[in-house]
Structure formats: structure tokens, C-alpha cells
PDB file of C-alpha atoms in Angstrom:
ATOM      1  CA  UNK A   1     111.402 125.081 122.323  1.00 33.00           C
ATOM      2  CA  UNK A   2     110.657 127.723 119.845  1.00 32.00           C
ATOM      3  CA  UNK A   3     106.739 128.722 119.802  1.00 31.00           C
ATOM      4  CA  UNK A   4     105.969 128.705 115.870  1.00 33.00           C
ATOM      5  CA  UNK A   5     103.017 129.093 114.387  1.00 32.00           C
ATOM      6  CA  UNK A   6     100.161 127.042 114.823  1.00 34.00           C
ATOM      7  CA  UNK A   7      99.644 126.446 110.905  1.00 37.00           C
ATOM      8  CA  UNK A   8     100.896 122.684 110.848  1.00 37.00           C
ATOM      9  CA  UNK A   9     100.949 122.975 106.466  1.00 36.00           C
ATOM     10  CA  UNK A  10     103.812 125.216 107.040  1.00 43.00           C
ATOM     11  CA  UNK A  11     106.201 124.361 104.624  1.00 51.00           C
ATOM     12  CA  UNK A  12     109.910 122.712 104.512  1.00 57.00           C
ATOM     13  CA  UNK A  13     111.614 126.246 103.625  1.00 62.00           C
ATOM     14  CA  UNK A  14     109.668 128.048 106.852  1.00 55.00           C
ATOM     15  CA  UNK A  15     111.168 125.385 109.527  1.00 59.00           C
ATOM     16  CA  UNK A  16     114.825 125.493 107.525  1.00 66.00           C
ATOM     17  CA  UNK A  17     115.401 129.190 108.635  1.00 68.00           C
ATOM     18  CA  UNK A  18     113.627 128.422 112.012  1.00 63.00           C
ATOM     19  CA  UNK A  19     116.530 125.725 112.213  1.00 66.00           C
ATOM     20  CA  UNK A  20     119.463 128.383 110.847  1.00 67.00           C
ATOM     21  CA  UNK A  21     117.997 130.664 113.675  1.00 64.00           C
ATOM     22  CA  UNK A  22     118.364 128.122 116.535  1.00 63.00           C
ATOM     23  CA  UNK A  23     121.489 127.018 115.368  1.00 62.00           C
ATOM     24  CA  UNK A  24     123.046 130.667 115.257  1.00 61.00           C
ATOM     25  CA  UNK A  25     121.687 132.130 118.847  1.00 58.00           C
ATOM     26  CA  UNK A  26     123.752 132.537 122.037  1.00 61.00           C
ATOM     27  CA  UNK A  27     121.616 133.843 124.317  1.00 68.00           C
ATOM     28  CA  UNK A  28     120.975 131.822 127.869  1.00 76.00           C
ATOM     29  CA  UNK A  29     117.509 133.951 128.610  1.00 79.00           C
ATOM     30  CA  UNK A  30     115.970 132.915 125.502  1.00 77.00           C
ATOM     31  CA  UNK A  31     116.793 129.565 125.802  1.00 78.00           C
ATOM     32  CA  UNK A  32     115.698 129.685 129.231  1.00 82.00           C
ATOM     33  CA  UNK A  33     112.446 131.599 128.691  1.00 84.00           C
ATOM     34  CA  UNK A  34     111.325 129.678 125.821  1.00 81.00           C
ATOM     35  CA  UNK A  35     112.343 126.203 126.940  1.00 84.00           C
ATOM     36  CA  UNK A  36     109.601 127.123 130.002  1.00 87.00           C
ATOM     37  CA  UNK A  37     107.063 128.487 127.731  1.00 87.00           C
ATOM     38  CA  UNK A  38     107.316 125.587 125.673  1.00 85.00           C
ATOM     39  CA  UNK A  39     107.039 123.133 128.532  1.00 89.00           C
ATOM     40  CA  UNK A  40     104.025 125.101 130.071  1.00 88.00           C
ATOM     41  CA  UNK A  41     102.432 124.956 126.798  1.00 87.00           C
ATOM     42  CA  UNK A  42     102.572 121.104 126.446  1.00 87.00           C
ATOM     43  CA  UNK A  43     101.395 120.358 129.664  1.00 90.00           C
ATOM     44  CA  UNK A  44      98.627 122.489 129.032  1.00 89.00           C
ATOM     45  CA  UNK A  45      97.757 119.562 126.869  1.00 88.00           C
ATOM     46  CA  UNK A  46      98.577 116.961 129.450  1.00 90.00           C
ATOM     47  CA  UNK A  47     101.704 115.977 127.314  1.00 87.00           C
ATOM     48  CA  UNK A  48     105.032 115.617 129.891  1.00 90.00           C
ATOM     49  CA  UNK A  49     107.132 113.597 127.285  1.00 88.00           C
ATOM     50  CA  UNK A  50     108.715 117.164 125.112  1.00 87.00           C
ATOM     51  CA  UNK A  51     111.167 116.848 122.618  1.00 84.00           C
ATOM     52  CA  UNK A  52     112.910 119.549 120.573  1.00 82.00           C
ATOM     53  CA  UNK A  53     115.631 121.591 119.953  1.00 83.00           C
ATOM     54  CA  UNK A  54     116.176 124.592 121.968  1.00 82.00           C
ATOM     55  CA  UNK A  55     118.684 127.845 121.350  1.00 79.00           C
ATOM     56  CA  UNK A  56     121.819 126.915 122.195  1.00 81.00           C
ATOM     57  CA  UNK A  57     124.348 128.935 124.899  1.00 81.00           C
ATOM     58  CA  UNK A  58     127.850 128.442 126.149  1.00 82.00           C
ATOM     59  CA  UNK A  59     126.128 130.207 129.589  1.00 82.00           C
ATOM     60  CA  UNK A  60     123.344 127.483 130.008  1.00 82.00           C
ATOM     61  CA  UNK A  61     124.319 124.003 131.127  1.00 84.00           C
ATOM     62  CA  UNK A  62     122.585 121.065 130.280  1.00 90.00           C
ATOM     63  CA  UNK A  63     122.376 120.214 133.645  1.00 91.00           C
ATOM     64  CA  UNK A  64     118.980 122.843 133.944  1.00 90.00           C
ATOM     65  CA  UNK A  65     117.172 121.412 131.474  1.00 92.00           C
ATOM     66  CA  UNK A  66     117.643 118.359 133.804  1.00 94.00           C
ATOM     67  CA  UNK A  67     116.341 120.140 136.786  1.00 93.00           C
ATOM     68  CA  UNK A  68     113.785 121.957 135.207  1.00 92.00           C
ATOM     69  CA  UNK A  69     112.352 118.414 133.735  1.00 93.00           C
ATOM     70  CA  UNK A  70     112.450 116.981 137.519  1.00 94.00           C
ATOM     71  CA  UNK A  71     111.068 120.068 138.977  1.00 93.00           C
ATOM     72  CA  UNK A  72     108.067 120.456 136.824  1.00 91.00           C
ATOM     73  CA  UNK A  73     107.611 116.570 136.360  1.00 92.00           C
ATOM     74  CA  UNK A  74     108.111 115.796 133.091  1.00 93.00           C
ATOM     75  CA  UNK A  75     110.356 114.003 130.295  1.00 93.00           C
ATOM     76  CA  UNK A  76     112.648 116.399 128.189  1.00 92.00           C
ATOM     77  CA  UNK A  77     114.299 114.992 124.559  1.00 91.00           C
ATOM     78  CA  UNK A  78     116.199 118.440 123.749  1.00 90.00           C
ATOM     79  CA  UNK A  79     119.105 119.860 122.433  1.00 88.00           C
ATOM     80  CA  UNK A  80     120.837 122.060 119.903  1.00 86.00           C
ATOM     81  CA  UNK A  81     121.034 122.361 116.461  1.00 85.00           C
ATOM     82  CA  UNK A  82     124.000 121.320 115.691  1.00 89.00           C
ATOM     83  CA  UNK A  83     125.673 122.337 112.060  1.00 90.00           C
ATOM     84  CA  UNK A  84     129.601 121.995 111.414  1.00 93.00           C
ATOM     85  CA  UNK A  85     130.752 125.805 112.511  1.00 90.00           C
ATOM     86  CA  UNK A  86     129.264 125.586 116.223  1.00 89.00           C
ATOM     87  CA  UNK A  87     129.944 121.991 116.287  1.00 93.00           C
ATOM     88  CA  UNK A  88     132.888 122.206 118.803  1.00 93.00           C
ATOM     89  CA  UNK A  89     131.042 125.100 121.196  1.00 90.00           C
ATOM     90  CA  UNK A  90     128.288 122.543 121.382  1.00 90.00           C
ATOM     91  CA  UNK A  91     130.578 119.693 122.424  1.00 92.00           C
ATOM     92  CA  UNK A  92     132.240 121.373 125.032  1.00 91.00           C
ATOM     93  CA  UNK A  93     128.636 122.685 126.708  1.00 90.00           C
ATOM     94  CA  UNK A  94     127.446 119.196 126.135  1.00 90.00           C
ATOM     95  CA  UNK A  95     129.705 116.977 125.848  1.00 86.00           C
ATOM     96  CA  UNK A  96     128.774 115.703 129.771  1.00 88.00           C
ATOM     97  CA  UNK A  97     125.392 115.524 129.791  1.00 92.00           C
ATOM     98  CA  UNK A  98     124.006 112.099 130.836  1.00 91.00           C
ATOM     99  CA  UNK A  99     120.938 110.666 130.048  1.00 92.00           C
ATOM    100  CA  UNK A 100     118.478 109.350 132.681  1.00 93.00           C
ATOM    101  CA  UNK A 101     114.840 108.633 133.139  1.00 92.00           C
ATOM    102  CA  UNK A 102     113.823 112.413 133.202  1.00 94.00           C
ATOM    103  CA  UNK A 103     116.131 113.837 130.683  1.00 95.00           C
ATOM    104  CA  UNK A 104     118.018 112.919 127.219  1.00 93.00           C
ATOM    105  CA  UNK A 105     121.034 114.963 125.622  1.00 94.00           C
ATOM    106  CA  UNK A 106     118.878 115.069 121.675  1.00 91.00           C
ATOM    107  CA  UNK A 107     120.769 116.879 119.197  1.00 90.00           C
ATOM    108  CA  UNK A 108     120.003 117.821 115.865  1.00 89.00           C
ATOM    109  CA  UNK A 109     122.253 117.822 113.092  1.00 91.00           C
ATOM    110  CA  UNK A 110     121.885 119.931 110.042  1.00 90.00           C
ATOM    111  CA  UNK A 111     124.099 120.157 107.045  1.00 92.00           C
ATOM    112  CA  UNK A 112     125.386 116.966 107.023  1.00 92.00           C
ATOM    113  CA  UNK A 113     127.231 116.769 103.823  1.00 94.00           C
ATOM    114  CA  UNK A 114     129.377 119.142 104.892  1.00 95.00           C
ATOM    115  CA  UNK A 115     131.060 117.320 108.121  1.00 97.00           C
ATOM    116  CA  UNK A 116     134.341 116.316 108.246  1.00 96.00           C
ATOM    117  CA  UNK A 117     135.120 112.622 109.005  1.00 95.00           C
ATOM    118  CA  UNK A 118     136.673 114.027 111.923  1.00 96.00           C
ATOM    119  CA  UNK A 119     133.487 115.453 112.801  1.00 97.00           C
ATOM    120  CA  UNK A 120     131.393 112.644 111.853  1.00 96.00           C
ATOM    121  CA  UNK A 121     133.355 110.506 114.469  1.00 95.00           C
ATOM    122  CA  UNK A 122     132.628 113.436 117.270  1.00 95.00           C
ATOM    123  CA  UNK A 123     128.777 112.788 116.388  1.00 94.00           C
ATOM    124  CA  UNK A 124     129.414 108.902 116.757  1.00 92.00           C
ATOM    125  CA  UNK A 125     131.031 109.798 120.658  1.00 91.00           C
ATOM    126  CA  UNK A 126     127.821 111.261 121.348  1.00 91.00           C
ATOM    127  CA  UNK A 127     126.278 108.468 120.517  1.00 89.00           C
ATOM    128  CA  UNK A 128     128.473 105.937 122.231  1.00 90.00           C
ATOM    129  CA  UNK A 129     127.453 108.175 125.672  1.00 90.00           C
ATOM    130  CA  UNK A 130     123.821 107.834 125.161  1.00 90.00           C
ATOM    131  CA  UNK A 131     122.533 111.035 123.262  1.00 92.00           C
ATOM    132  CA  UNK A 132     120.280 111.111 120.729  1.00 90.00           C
ATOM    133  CA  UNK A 133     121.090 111.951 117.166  1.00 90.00           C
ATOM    134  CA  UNK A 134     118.539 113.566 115.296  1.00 87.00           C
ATOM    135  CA  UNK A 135     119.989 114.132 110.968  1.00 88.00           C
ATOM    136  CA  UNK A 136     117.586 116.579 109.848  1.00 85.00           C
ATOM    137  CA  UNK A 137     117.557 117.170 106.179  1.00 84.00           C
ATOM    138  CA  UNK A 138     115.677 119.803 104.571  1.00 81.00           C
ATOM    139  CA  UNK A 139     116.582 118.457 101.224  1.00 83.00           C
ATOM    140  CA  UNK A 140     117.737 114.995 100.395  1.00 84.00           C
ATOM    141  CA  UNK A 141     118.300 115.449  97.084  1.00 86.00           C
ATOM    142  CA  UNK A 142     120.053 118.953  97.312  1.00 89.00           C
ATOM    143  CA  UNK A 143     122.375 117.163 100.117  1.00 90.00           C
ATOM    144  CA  UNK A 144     123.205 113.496  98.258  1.00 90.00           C
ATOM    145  CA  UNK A 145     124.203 116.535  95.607  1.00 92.00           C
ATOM    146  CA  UNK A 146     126.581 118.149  98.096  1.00 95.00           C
ATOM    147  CA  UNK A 147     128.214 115.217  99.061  1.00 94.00           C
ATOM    148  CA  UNK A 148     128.882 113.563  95.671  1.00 94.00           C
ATOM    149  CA  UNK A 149     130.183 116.703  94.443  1.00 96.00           C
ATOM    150  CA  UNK A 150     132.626 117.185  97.996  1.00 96.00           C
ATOM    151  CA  UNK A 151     133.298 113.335  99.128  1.00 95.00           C
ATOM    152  CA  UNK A 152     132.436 111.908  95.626  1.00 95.00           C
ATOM    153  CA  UNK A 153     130.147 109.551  98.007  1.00 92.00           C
ATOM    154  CA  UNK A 154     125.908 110.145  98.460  1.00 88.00           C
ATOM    155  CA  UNK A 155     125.217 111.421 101.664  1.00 89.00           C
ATOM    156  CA  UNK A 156     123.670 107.848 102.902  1.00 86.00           C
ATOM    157  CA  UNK A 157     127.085 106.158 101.998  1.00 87.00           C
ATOM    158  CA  UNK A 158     129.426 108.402 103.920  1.00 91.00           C
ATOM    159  CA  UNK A 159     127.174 108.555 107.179  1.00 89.00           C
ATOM    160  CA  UNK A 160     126.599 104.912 106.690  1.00 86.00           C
ATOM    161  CA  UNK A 161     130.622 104.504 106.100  1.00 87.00           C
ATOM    162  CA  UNK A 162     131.103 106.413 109.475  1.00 90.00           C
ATOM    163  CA  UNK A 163     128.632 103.840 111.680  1.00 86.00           C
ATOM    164  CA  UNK A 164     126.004 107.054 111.180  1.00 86.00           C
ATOM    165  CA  UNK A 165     122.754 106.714 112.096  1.00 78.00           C
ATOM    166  CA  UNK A 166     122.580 103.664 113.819  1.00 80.00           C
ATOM    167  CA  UNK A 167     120.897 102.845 117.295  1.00 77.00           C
ATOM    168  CA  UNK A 168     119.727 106.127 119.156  1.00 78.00           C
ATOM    169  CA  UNK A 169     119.894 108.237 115.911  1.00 80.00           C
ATOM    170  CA  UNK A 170     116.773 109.101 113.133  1.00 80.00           C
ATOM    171  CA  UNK A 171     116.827 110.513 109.907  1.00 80.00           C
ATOM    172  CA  UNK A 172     114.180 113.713 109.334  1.00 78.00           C
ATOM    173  CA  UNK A 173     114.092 114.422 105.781  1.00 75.00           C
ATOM    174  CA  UNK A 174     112.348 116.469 102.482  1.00 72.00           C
ATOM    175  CA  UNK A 175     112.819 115.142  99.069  1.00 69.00           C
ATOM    176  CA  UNK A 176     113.298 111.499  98.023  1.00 72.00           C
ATOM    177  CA  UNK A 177     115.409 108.595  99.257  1.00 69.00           C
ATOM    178  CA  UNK A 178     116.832 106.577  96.602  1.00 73.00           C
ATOM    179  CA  UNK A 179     116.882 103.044  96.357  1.00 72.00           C
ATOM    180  CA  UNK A 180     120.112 102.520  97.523  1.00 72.00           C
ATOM    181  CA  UNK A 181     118.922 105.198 100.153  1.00 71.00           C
ATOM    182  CA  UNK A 182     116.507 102.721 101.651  1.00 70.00           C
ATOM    183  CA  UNK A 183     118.319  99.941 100.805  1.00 69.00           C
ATOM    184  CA  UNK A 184     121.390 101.667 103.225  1.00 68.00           C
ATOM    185  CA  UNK A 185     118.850 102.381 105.870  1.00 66.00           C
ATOM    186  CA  UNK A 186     116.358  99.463 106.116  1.00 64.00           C
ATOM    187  CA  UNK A 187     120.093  97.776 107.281  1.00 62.00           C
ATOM    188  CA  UNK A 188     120.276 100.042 110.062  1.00 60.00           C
ATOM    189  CA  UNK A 189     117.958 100.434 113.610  1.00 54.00           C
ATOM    190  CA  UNK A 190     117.168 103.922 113.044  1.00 57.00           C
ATOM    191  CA  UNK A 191     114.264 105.873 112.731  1.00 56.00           C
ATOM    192  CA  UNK A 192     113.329 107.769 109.480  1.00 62.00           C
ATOM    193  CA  UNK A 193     110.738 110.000 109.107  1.00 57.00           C
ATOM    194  CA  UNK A 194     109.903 111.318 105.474  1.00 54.00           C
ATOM    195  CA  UNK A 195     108.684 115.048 106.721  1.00 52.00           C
ATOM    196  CA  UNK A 196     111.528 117.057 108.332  1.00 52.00           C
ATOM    197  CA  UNK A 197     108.811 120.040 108.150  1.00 45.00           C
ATOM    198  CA  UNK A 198     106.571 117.592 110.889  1.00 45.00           C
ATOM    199  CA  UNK A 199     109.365 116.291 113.176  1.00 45.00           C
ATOM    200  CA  UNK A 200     110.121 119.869 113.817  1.00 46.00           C
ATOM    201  CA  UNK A 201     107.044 121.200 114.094  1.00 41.00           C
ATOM    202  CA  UNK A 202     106.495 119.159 116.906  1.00 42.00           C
ATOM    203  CA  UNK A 203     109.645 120.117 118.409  1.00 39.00           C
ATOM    204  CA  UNK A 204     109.087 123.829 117.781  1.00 35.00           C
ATOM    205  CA  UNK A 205     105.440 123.679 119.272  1.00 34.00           C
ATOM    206  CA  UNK A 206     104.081 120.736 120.704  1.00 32.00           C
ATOM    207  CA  UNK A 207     103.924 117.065 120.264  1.00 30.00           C
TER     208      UNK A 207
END
């Protein structure tokens, strides 16, 4: 978990380069490091259910973050930022974590008008295995853009067309939903949150 600053008025734009960050690092001793700092940190508070994404490397298995939530005694919800370029390093790290009563494979996914439907059935597997999908969108509007202009379908219909979210998954978002937005989504038995900027910040800090 990243340690951000304690100023929860932060806004959208702040956590969206925190997110490009995450998603862009390789490096197994910051993960490492700040996944412990961040799990010292919330039990300083007595909290021992953390969830959050986390730096992603190629050189640190899922499998510690596992260990490390048995060890210290607590619940870990984490995972990468996931966007379509690192999709397929991410996969092959995680694509064998299991889920259990200590630990659950969460991954965030960012830029979501820009999967292919290839890809979009790759986030569906992870689903099917018992991760959790986590859409984070910075900008609704910007995105149902993107994908109109790309698929000539909103962003809501093509995830929706692909079985995405459903079950397991939640939507983070800035902007607005449209009616057909929450029309799409009050079908489905996901979780939708309308501030991306707080789901994060609890992720990046503390719950």
C-alpha cells in the first residue's frame, strides 16, 4: 500500500497519477517495504481487514502477501493496478493466486475503454477463479467518450456485453453515470462507489 497523504479532500487528478505510478513500477523491495508499512500502519488503528493495490513485480509472488497476512494476523484485499500494456505480466505473476480466509487476489483495473475483448475475457477468468475486480474510473464521462469513439459502444455496454462487473467485481468512479449507466448496473450484483478519489484513498492509506 502506498502511504499518501493524510489530506482525505485530495482530489480525483492527485490519486490518477498515484494509480499511473503503481501501475508502471517493477520493483519487489518497494512493494515489499511498503506493503509492511502499510499493514503496520493499519493495525496501529486496530484495523486487520487491508485492502489496496500495491506496486506490482514479476520478482514478488503473490504467495507473500499470503504469508505475510497469516504471519502478522490479518486479512489482505490487494493487488495490482492493472491497465491494458502490463496486463499479460500481471497474469502470469498472478494468474495462480487463490483466495482463502486470510488473503484475496484484488485487482484494479484502469483504462477500461481501451481493453480488447480478448482482454476483457482474461479479466472475466480472474473472476471465474475467485479474484476480485476492482474498475476504477477516474472519469466516467471522459471514458463512455473513449469507448463510443473506439467500440462505437458506452463503456457500461461493452463491459456489461462481456459479463463485466458482475459478482466479485465494483465499479470506483468520478463524473456521472447516465441513466442507462444505472439502469446497466442496478441489473448487476456489483458494487459501485461514486468517489474513485475515496476508494483509493483508503487503499493508499488506511481504511
Amino acid at each position: 500500500m502506498l502511504l499518501a497523504a493524510e489530506d482525505s479532500k485530495l482530489g480525483t487528478a492527485y490519486y490518477e497519477s498515484v494509480a499511473r505510478l503503481l501501475a508502471h513500477r517493477s520493483n519487489a523491495r518497494i512493494s515489499l517495504l511498503s506493503t509492511i508499512a502499510g499493514v503496520l500502519r493499519s493495525l496501529r488503528y486496530g484495523i486487520t481487514t487491508i485492502f489496496g493495490p500495491v506496486f506490482f513485480s514479476q520478482d514478488l509472488d503473490p504467495e507473500f502477501y499470503r504469508e505475510l497476512a497469516r504471519d502478522i494476523g490479518v486479512q489482505l484485499s490487494v493487488g495490482s493496478i492493472v491497465t491494458p500494456k502490463n496486463l499479460e505480466d500481471v497474469l502470469h505473476c498472478w494468474k495462480e493466486a487463490e483466495r482463502d480466509g486470510v488473503f484475496c487476489p484484488q485487482i484494479y483495473i484502469t483504462d477500461s475503454a481501451q481493453y480488447s475483448n480478448t482482454q476483457l475475457s482474461q479479466l472475466g477468468q480472474l473472476l471465474d477463479k475467485g479474484f476480485s475486480l476492482v474498475f476504477a474510473v477516474f472519469d466516467m464521462n471522459e471514458e463512455r467518450d473513449e469507448s463510443l469513439s473506439i467500440w462505437a459502444e458506452t463503456l457500461t455496454e461493452r463491459l456489461t456485453r462481456a459479463g463485466l462487473p458482475r459478482c466479485g467485481s465494483g465499479v470506483a468512479y468520478a463524473g456521472s453515470l447516465s441513466e442507462n449507466d444505472m439502469d446497466l448496473m442496478s441489473s448487476r450484483s456489483v458494487f459501485v462507489s461514486k468517489s474513485v478519489r475515496s476508494e483509493l484513498y483508503r487503499g493508499f492509506t488506511r481504511q
